[in-house]
């Protein structure tokens, strides 16, 4: 297979795996029960906050977590996610395997921890990302900071147009746009209409299915 891009930079949650509805949102409800008893938040509201202002600002500005409560939230999240493996979206394992087999460089830029990424990949197949940029780096180096993309270009010598960023949310879009890397939106996970409309209007590519991602990555693949 011939690649259109030398480097694929994948988000993880709700792009590669079904983690928000199955893992992160249920855990968030446990956090609310512990730190803000009686507070309700629907899955759509949770996803909207993550899109509009990001998780960290939601914790600080909407929930008004103190530093001590933030530490509790982080501990609860780490304990919960360490025991649960997210399911890959249909078609993603094959796309990842084929991309690597064709000589592509696979990187992950995520708001999850690097250990969770390695575990999820190990549960699915033998392939591991070439680089992972995760929560562990600190808020100043994760999306929307361009740190991950700049590091990949520095280490591998790629030009921005030789890379493709795939993400379902605005922080990834903002990161890619800040350094001129083409951006494809993983629209197959969207359930919130204003998120879907925003990404359709502004992204380089809006993909409704993983089949469309395959068509974008491989020159001999049929675009659906």
GROMACS .gro file of C-alpha atoms in nm:
model
  224
    1UNK     CA    1   0.000   0.000   0.000
    2UNK     CA    2   0.119   0.351  -0.082
    3UNK     CA    3   0.078   0.615   0.187
    4UNK     CA    4  -0.041   0.970   0.133
    5UNK     CA    5   0.117   1.075   0.464
    6UNK     CA    6   0.442   0.961   0.624
    7UNK     CA    7   0.319   1.017   0.979
    8UNK     CA    8  -0.020   0.954   1.137
    9UNK     CA    9  -0.084   1.132   1.466
   10UNK     CA   10  -0.387   0.979   1.635
   11UNK     CA   11  -0.590   1.101   1.925
   12UNK     CA   12  -0.696   0.810   2.145
   13UNK     CA   13  -1.024   0.871   2.328
   14UNK     CA   14  -1.326   0.871   2.095
   15UNK     CA   15  -1.100   0.863   1.789
   16UNK     CA   16  -0.927   0.527   1.819
   17UNK     CA   17  -1.121   0.375   2.110
   18UNK     CA   18  -1.472   0.411   2.256
   19UNK     CA   19  -1.355   0.544   2.587
   20UNK     CA   20  -1.563   0.847   2.686
   21UNK     CA   21  -1.907   0.682   2.692
   22UNK     CA   22  -1.772   0.352   2.827
   23UNK     CA   23  -1.499   0.465   3.070
   24UNK     CA   24  -1.435   0.837   3.121
   25UNK     CA   25  -1.794   0.953   3.160
   26UNK     CA   26  -1.891   0.677   3.409
   27UNK     CA   27  -1.577   0.762   3.605
   28UNK     CA   28  -1.668   1.133   3.597
   29UNK     CA   29  -2.004   1.051   3.752
   30UNK     CA   30  -1.819   0.878   4.036
   31UNK     CA   31  -1.603   1.190   4.077
   32UNK     CA   32  -1.911   1.412   4.094
   33UNK     CA   33  -2.073   1.183   4.350
   34UNK     CA   34  -1.763   1.209   4.567
   35UNK     CA   35  -1.677   1.579   4.526
   36UNK     CA   36  -2.004   1.745   4.422
   37UNK     CA   37  -2.288   1.526   4.556
   38UNK     CA   38  -2.618   1.598   4.385
   39UNK     CA   39  -2.460   1.757   4.077
   40UNK     CA   40  -2.587   1.610   3.751
   41UNK     CA   41  -2.418   1.615   3.412
   42UNK     CA   42  -2.531   1.428   3.102
   43UNK     CA   43  -2.292   1.261   2.858
   44UNK     CA   44  -2.368   1.531   2.600
   45UNK     CA   45  -2.298   1.806   2.855
   46UNK     CA   46  -1.972   1.637   2.953
   47UNK     CA   47  -1.862   1.611   2.591
   48UNK     CA   48  -1.967   1.971   2.520
   49UNK     CA   49  -1.758   2.106   2.809
   50UNK     CA   50  -1.459   1.902   2.692
   51UNK     CA   51  -1.501   2.045   2.342
   52UNK     CA   52  -1.577   2.406   2.431
   53UNK     CA   53  -1.327   2.472   2.711
   54UNK     CA   54  -1.143   2.146   2.776
   55UNK     CA   55  -1.143   1.908   3.073
   56UNK     CA   56  -0.899   2.102   3.291
   57UNK     CA   57  -1.085   2.432   3.257
   58UNK     CA   58  -1.413   2.251   3.323
   59UNK     CA   59  -1.271   2.123   3.651
   60UNK     CA   60  -1.136   2.465   3.751
   61UNK     CA   61  -1.398   2.706   3.617
   62UNK     CA   62  -1.724   2.506   3.612
   63UNK     CA   63  -1.679   2.267   3.903
   64UNK     CA   64  -1.448   2.502   4.098
   65UNK     CA   65  -1.230   2.217   4.219
   66UNK     CA   66  -0.968   2.318   4.472
   67UNK     CA   67  -0.610   2.188   4.425
   68UNK     CA   68  -0.688   1.923   4.687
   69UNK     CA   69  -1.005   1.817   4.504
   70UNK     CA   70  -0.815   1.810   4.173
   71UNK     CA   71  -0.569   1.566   4.330
   72UNK     CA   72  -0.861   1.348   4.443
   73UNK     CA   73  -1.015   1.362   4.094
   74UNK     CA   74  -0.684   1.261   3.935
   75UNK     CA   75  -0.636   0.972   4.178
   76UNK     CA   76  -0.990   0.843   4.121
   77UNK     CA   77  -0.948   0.869   3.743
   78UNK     CA   78  -0.616   0.684   3.743
   79UNK     CA   79  -0.751   0.404   3.961
   80UNK     CA   80  -1.066   0.365   3.751
   81UNK     CA   81  -0.898   0.372   3.409
   82UNK     CA   82  -0.616   0.141   3.516
   83UNK     CA   83  -0.867  -0.144   3.548
   84UNK     CA   84  -1.057  -0.094   3.221
   85UNK     CA   85  -0.949  -0.150   2.861
   86UNK     CA   86  -1.123   0.054   2.593
   87UNK     CA   87  -1.262  -0.108   2.279
   88UNK     CA   88  -1.120   0.000   1.943
   89UNK     CA   89  -1.361   0.136   1.685
   90UNK     CA   90  -1.437  -0.110   1.408
   91UNK     CA   91  -1.174  -0.082   1.136
   92UNK     CA   92  -0.915   0.106   1.342
   93UNK     CA   93  -0.692  -0.193   1.428
   94UNK     CA   94  -0.667  -0.285   1.059
   95UNK     CA   95  -0.591   0.075   0.959
   96UNK     CA   96  -0.319   0.104   1.222
   97UNK     CA   97  -0.165  -0.231   1.126
   98UNK     CA   98  -0.168  -0.150   0.755
   99UNK     CA   99  -0.024   0.198   0.809
  100UNK     CA  100   0.267   0.059   1.010
  101UNK     CA  101   0.321  -0.225   0.762
  102UNK     CA  102   0.347   0.031   0.482
  103UNK     CA  103   0.629   0.209   0.667
  104UNK     CA  104   0.436   0.491   0.832
  105UNK     CA  105   0.527   0.649   1.164
  106UNK     CA  106   0.246   0.622   1.419
  107UNK     CA  107   0.222   0.869   1.705
  108UNK     CA  108  -0.046   0.931   1.966
  109UNK     CA  109  -0.140   1.269   2.110
  110UNK     CA  110  -0.390   1.229   2.392
  111UNK     CA  111  -0.528   1.362   2.718
  112UNK     CA  112  -0.502   1.010   2.863
  113UNK     CA  113  -0.196   0.864   3.032
  114UNK     CA  114   0.076   0.701   2.825
  115UNK     CA  115   0.047   0.379   3.026
  116UNK     CA  116  -0.321   0.351   2.931
  117UNK     CA  117  -0.236   0.392   2.563
  118UNK     CA  118   0.029   0.120   2.576
  119UNK     CA  119  -0.210  -0.112   2.759
  120UNK     CA  120  -0.496  -0.056   2.513
  121UNK     CA  121  -0.268  -0.120   2.215
  122UNK     CA  122  -0.116  -0.429   2.378
  123UNK     CA  123  -0.464  -0.570   2.441
  124UNK     CA  124  -0.550  -0.535   2.072
  125UNK     CA  125  -0.230  -0.631   1.889
  126UNK     CA  126   0.152  -0.633   1.905
  127UNK     CA  127   0.193  -0.284   1.758
  128UNK     CA  128   0.287   0.007   1.984
  129UNK     CA  129   0.296   0.373   1.879
  130UNK     CA  130   0.637   0.512   1.786
  131UNK     CA  131   0.576   0.809   2.018
  132UNK     CA  132   0.309   0.891   2.277
  133UNK     CA  133   0.234   1.240   2.406
  134UNK     CA  134  -0.007   1.212   2.696
  135UNK     CA  135  -0.148   1.355   3.017
  136UNK     CA  136   0.174   1.274   3.198
  137UNK     CA  137   0.359   1.557   3.021
  138UNK     CA  138   0.157   1.823   3.198
  139UNK     CA  139  -0.107   2.067   3.080
  140UNK     CA  140   0.143   2.300   2.910
  141UNK     CA  141   0.263   2.025   2.671
  142UNK     CA  142  -0.060   1.851   2.575
  143UNK     CA  143  -0.323   1.962   2.326
  144UNK     CA  144  -0.383   2.235   2.220
  145UNK     CA  145  -0.011   2.302   2.273
  146UNK     CA  146   0.180   2.221   1.951
  147UNK     CA  147   0.455   2.053   2.154
  148UNK     CA  148   0.379   1.701   2.028
  149UNK     CA  149   0.375   1.793   1.659
  150UNK     CA  150   0.687   2.007   1.690
  151UNK     CA  151   0.870   1.721   1.864
  152UNK     CA  152   0.768   1.473   1.596
  153UNK     CA  153   0.887   1.707   1.320
  154UNK     CA  154   1.212   1.774   1.505
  155UNK     CA  155   1.292   1.409   1.566
  156UNK     CA  156   1.182   1.263   1.231
  157UNK     CA  157   1.240   1.562   1.005
  158UNK     CA  158   0.887   1.562   0.867
  159UNK     CA  159   0.735   1.866   0.700
  160UNK     CA  160   0.384   1.959   0.822
  161UNK     CA  161   0.222   1.844   0.497
  162UNK     CA  162   0.377   1.497   0.539
  163UNK     CA  163   0.173   1.444   0.858
  164UNK     CA  164  -0.196   1.393   0.933
  165UNK     CA  165  -0.357   1.465   1.270
  166UNK     CA  166  -0.679   1.272   1.343
  167UNK     CA  167  -0.888   1.379   1.642
  168UNK     CA  168  -1.253   1.418   1.734
  169UNK     CA  169  -1.219   1.738   1.936
  170UNK     CA  170  -1.115   2.102   1.904
  171UNK     CA  171  -0.785   2.087   2.102
  172UNK     CA  172  -0.639   1.857   1.837
  173UNK     CA  173  -0.774   2.081   1.560
  174UNK     CA  174  -0.622   2.389   1.724
  175UNK     CA  175  -0.288   2.212   1.774
  176UNK     CA  176  -0.265   2.100   1.413
  177UNK     CA  177  -0.370   2.438   1.277
  178UNK     CA  178  -0.107   2.621   1.480
  179UNK     CA  179   0.176   2.444   1.293
  180UNK     CA  180   0.011   2.380   0.955
  181UNK     CA  181  -0.044   2.004   0.989
  182UNK     CA  182  -0.349   1.875   0.795
  183UNK     CA  183  -0.635   1.777   1.024
  184UNK     CA  184  -0.900   1.509   0.983
  185UNK     CA  185  -1.193   1.496   1.223
  186UNK     CA  186  -1.302   1.159   1.359
  187UNK     CA  187  -1.671   1.231   1.315
  188UNK     CA  188  -1.773   0.870   1.378
  189UNK     CA  189  -1.783   0.940   1.754
  190UNK     CA  190  -1.991   1.258   1.750
  191UNK     CA  191  -2.326   1.272   1.926
  192UNK     CA  192  -2.338   1.648   1.999
  193UNK     CA  193  -2.472   1.849   1.707
  194UNK     CA  194  -2.285   2.176   1.761
  195UNK     CA  195  -1.954   1.988   1.783
  196UNK     CA  196  -2.031   1.808   1.460
  197UNK     CA  197  -2.127   2.128   1.278
  198UNK     CA  198  -1.822   2.319   1.398
  199UNK     CA  199  -1.582   2.048   1.289
  200UNK     CA  200  -1.755   2.006   0.953
  201UNK     CA  201  -1.722   2.377   0.886
  202UNK     CA  202  -1.357   2.426   0.982
  203UNK     CA  203  -1.161   2.099   0.948
  204UNK     CA  204  -0.961   1.999   0.640
  205UNK     CA  205  -1.146   1.666   0.637
  206UNK     CA  206  -1.458   1.552   0.821
  207UNK     CA  207  -1.477   1.172   0.829
  208UNK     CA  208  -1.804   0.996   0.903
  209UNK     CA  209  -1.647   0.649   0.925
  210UNK     CA  210  -1.317   0.471   0.969
  211UNK     CA  211  -1.351   0.356   0.608
  212UNK     CA  212  -1.317   0.721   0.506
  213UNK     CA  213  -0.997   0.745   0.711
  214UNK     CA  214  -0.858   0.445   0.523
  215UNK     CA  215  -0.938   0.617   0.194
  216UNK     CA  216  -0.756   0.929   0.309
  217UNK     CA  217  -0.442   0.747   0.422
  218UNK     CA  218  -0.383   0.496   0.142
  219UNK     CA  219  -0.357   0.597  -0.222
  220UNK     CA  220  -0.489   0.261  -0.345
  221UNK     CA  221  -0.783   0.255  -0.104
  222UNK     CA  222  -1.131   0.343  -0.223
  223UNK     CA  223  -1.271   0.663  -0.070
  224UNK     CA  224  -1.624   0.595   0.051
   0.00000   0.00000   0.00000
